[in-house]
XYZ file of N, CA and C in Angstrom:
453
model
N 76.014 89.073 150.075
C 75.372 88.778 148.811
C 75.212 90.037 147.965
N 74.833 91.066 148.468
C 74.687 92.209 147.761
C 76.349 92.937 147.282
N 77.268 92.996 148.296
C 78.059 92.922 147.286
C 78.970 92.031 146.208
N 78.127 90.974 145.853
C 78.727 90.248 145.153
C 77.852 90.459 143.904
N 76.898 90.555 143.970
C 75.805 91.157 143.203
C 75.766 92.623 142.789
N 76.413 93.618 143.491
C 76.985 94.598 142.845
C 77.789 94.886 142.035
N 79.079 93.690 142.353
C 80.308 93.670 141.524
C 79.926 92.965 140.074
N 79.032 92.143 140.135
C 78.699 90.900 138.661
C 78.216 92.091 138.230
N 76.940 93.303 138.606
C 76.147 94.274 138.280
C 77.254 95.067 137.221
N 78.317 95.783 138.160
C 79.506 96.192 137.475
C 80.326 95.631 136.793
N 80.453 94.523 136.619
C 81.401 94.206 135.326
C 80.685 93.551 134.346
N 79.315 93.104 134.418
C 78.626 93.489 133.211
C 78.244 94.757 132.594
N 78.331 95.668 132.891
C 77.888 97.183 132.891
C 79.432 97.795 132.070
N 80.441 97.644 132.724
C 81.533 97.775 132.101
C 81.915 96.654 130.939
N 81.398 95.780 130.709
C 81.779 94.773 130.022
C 80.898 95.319 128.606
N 79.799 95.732 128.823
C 78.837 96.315 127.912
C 79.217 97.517 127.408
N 79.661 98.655 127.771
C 79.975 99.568 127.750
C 82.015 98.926 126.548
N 82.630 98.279 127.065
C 83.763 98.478 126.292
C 83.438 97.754 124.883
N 82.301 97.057 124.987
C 81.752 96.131 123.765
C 81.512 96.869 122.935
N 80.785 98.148 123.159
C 80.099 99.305 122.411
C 81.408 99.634 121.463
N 82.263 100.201 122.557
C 83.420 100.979 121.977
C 83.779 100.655 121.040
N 84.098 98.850 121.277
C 85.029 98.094 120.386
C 83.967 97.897 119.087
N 82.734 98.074 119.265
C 82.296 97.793 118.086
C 81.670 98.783 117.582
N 81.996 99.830 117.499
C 81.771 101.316 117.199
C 82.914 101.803 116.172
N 84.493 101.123 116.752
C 85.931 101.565 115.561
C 85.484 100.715 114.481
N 85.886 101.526 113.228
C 85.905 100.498 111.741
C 87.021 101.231 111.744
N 88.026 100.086 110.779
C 88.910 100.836 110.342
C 88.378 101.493 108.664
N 89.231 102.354 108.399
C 88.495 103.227 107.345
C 88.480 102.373 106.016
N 87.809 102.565 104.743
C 88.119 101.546 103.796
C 88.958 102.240 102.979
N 88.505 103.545 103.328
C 89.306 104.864 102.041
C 90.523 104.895 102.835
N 91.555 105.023 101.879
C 93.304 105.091 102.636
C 93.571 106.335 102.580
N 92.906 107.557 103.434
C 93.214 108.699 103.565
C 94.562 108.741 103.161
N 95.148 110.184 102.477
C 96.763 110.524 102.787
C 96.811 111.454 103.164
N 98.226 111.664 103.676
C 98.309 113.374 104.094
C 98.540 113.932 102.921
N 98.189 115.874 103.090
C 97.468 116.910 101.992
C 98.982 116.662 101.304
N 100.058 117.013 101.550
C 101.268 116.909 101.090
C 101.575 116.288 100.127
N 101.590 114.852 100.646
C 101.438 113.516 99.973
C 100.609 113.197 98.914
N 99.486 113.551 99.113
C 98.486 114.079 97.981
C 99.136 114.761 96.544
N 99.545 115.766 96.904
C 99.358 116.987 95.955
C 100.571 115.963 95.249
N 101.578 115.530 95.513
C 102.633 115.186 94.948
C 102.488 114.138 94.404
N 101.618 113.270 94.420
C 101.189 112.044 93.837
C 99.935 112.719 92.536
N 99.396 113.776 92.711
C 98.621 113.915 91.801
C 99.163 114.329 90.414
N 99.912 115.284 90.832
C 101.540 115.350 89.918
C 102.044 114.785 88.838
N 102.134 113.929 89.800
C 102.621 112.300 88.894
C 101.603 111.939 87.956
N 100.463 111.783 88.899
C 99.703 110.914 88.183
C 97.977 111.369 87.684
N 98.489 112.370 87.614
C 97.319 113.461 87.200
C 96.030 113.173 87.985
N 95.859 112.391 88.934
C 94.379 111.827 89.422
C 94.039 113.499 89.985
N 92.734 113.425 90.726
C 92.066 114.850 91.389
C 91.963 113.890 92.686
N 92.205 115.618 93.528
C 92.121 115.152 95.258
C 91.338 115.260 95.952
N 90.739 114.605 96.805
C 89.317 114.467 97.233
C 89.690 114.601 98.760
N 89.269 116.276 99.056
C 89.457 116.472 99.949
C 88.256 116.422 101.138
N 88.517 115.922 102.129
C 86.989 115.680 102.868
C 87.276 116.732 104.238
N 86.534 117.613 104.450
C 86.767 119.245 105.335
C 85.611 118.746 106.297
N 85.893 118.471 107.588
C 85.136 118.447 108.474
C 85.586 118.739 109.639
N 84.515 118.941 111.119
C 85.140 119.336 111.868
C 84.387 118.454 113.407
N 85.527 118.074 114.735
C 85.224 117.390 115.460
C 83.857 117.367 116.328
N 83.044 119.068 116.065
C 81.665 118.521 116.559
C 80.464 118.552 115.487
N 81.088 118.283 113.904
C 79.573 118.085 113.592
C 78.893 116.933 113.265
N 77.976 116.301 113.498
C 77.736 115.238 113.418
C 77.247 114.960 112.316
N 76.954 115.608 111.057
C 76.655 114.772 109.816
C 78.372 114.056 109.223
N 79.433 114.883 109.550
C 80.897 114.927 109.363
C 80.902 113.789 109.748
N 80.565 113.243 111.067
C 80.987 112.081 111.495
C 79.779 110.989 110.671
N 78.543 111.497 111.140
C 77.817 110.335 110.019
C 78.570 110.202 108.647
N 78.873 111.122 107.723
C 79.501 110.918 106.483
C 81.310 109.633 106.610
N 81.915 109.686 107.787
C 82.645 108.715 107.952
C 82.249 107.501 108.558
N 81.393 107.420 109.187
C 80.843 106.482 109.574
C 80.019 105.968 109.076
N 79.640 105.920 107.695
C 78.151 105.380 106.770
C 78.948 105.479 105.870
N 78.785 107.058 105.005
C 79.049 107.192 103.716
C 80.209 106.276 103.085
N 81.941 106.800 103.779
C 82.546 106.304 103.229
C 82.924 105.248 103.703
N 82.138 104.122 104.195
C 82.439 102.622 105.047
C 81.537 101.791 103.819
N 81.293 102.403 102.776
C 80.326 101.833 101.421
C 81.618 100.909 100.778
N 81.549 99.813 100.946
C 82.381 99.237 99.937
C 82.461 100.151 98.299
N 81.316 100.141 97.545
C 81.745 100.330 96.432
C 82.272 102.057 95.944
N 81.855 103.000 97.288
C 82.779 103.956 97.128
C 83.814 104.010 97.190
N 84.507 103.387 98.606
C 85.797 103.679 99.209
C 85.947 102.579 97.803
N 85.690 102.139 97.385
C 86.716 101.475 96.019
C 87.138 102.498 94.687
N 85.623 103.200 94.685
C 85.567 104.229 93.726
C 86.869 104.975 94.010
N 86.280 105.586 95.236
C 87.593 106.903 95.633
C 88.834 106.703 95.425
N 89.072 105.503 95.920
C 90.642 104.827 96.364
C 91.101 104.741 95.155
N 90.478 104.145 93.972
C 90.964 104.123 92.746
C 91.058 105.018 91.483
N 90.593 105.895 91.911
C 90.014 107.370 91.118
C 90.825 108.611 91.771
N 90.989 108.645 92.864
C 90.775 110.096 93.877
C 92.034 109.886 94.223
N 92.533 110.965 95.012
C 93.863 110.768 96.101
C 92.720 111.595 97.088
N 92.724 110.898 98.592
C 91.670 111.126 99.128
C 92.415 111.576 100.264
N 92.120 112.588 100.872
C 92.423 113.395 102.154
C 91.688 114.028 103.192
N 91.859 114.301 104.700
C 90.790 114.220 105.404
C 91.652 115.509 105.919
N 90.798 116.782 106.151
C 91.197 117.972 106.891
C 90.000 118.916 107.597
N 90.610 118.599 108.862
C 90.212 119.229 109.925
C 89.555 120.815 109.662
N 88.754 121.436 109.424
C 88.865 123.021 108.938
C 88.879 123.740 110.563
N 89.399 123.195 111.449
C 89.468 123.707 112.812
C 91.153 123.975 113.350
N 91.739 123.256 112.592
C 92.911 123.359 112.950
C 94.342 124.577 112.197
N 94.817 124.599 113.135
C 96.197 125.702 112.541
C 97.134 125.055 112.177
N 96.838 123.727 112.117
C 98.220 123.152 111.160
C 98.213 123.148 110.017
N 99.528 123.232 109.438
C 99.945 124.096 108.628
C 100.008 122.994 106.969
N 99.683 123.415 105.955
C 99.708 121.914 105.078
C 100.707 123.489 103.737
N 101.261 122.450 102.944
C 101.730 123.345 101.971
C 101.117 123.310 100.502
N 100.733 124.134 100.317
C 99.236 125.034 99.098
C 100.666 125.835 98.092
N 100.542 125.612 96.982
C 101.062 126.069 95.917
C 102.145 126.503 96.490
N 103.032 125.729 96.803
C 104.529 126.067 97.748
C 105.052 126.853 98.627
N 103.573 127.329 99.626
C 103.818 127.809 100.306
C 102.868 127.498 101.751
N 103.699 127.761 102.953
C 103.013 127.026 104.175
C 101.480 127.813 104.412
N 100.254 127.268 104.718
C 99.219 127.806 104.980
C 98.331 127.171 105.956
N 98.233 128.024 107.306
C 97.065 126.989 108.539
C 96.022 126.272 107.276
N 96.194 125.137 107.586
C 94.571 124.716 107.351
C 92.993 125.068 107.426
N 93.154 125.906 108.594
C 92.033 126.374 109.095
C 91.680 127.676 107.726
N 92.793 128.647 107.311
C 93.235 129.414 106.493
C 92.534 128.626 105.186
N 93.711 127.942 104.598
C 93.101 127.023 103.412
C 91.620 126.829 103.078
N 91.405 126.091 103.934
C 89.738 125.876 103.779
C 88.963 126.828 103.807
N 89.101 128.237 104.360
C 87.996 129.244 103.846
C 88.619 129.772 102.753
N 89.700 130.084 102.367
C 89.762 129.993 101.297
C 89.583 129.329 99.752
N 89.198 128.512 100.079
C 88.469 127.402 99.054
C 87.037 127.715 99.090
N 86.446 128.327 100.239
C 85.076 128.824 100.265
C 84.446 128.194 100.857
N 84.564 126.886 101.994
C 84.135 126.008 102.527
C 83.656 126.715 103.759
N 82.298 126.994 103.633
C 81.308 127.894 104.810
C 80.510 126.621 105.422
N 80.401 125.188 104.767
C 79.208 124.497 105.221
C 80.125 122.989 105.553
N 79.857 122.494 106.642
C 80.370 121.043 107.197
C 79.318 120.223 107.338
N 80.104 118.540 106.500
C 80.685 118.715 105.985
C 80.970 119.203 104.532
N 82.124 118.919 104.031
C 82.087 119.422 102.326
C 83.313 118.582 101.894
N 83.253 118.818 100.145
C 83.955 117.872 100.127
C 85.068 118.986 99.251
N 85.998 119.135 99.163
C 86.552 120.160 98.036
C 87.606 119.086 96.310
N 87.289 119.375 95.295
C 88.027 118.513 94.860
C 88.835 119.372 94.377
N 89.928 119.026 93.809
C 91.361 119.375 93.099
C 91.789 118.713 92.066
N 92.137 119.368 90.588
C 93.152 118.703 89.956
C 94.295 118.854 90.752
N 94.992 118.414 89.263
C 96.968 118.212 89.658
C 97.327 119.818 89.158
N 96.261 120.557 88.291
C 96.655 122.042 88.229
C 96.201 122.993 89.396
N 95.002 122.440 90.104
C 94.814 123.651 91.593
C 93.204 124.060 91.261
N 92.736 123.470 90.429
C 91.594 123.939 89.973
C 90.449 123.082 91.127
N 89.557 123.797 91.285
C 89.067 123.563 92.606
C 87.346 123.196 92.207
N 86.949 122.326 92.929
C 85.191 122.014 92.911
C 84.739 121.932 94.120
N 83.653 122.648 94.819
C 83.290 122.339 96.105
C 81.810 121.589 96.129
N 81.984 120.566 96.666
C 80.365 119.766 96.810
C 80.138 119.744 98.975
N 78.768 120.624 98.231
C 78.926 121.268 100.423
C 77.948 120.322 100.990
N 78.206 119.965 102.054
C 76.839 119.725 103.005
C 77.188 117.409 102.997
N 76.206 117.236 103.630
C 76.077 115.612 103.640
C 75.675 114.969 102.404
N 76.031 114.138 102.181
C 75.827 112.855 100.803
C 75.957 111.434 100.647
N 75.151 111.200 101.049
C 75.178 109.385 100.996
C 75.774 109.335 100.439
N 75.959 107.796 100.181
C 76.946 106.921 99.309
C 76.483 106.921 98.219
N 75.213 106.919 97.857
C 74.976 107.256 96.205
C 74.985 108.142 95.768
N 74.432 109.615 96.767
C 74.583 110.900 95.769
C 76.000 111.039 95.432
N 77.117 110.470 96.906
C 78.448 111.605 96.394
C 79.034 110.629 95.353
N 78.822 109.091 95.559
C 79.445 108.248 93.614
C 78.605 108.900 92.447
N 77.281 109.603 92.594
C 76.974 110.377 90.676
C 77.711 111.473 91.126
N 77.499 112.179 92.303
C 78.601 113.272 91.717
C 79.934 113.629 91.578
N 80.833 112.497 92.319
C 82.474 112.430 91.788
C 82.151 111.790 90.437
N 81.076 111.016 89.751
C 81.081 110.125 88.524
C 81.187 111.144 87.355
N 80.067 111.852 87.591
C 80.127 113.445 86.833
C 81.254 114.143 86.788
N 81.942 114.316 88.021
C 82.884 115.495 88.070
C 84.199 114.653 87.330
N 84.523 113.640 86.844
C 85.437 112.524 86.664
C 85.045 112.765 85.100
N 83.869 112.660 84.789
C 83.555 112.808 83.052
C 83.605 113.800 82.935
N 83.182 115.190 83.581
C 83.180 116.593 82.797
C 85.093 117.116 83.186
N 85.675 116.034 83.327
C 87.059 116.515 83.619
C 87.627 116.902 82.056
């Protein structure tokens, strides 16, 4: 009896545990692109790039994907306004910056990004805005709303 009662013990326990998981993924609402892909679409189409600089242990970074931009009426904002991109400031891969190859990790302090997360924006000319630190879903829609009118 006890081990039958151990095993029900364990696969409710595991059954609970993969429930979490599964209901922990959202898929994103914002259609990230890669930085590349970005820059070349802005080009075209003059929009500004909304770059989102975070890194795998900070946890407002992850609260800000997991709250902020899961806001319906942002990820609509962004998606339709922004060319929106997600970069690691931890990594050495390499993205290409005014036609030439540059680590990422590189890039982003060069933009001046000391605080995670942050958000960096871009025209289609290279001109740069940094908004640092965490932002709900309402502060960061007045302040892309602003940065969109004082364009």
């Amino acid at each position: 009896m006890r081990i039958t009662l151990g095993k029900i013990s364990c696969v409710c326990v595991l059954s609970m545990i993969i429930f979490k998981a599964w209901a922990t993924i959202k898929e994103d609402k914002i259609h990230w692109l890669a930085f590349d892909e970005a820059v070349t679409e802005a080009q075209k189409t003059e929009r500004m790039i909304l770059i989102d600089v975070y890194t795998e242990w900070c946890g407002w970074c992850k609260h800000m994907g997991n709250k902020t931009y899961q806001d319906d009426h942002l990820a609509s904002y962004v998606n339709s306004h922004f060319l929106p991109v997600k970069l690691n400031a931890e990594t050495r891969k390499k993205i290409l910056f005014k036609g030439e190859p540059i680590p990422t990790k590189e890039f982003v302090r060069q933009q001046g990004v000391k605080v995670y997360p942050s958000i960096i924006i871009m025209d289609d000319k290279g001109s740069i805005r940094l908004l640092e630190g965490y932002h709900n879903e309402k502060e960061l829609m007045s302040a892309l709303k602003a940065l969109e009118e004082s364009r």
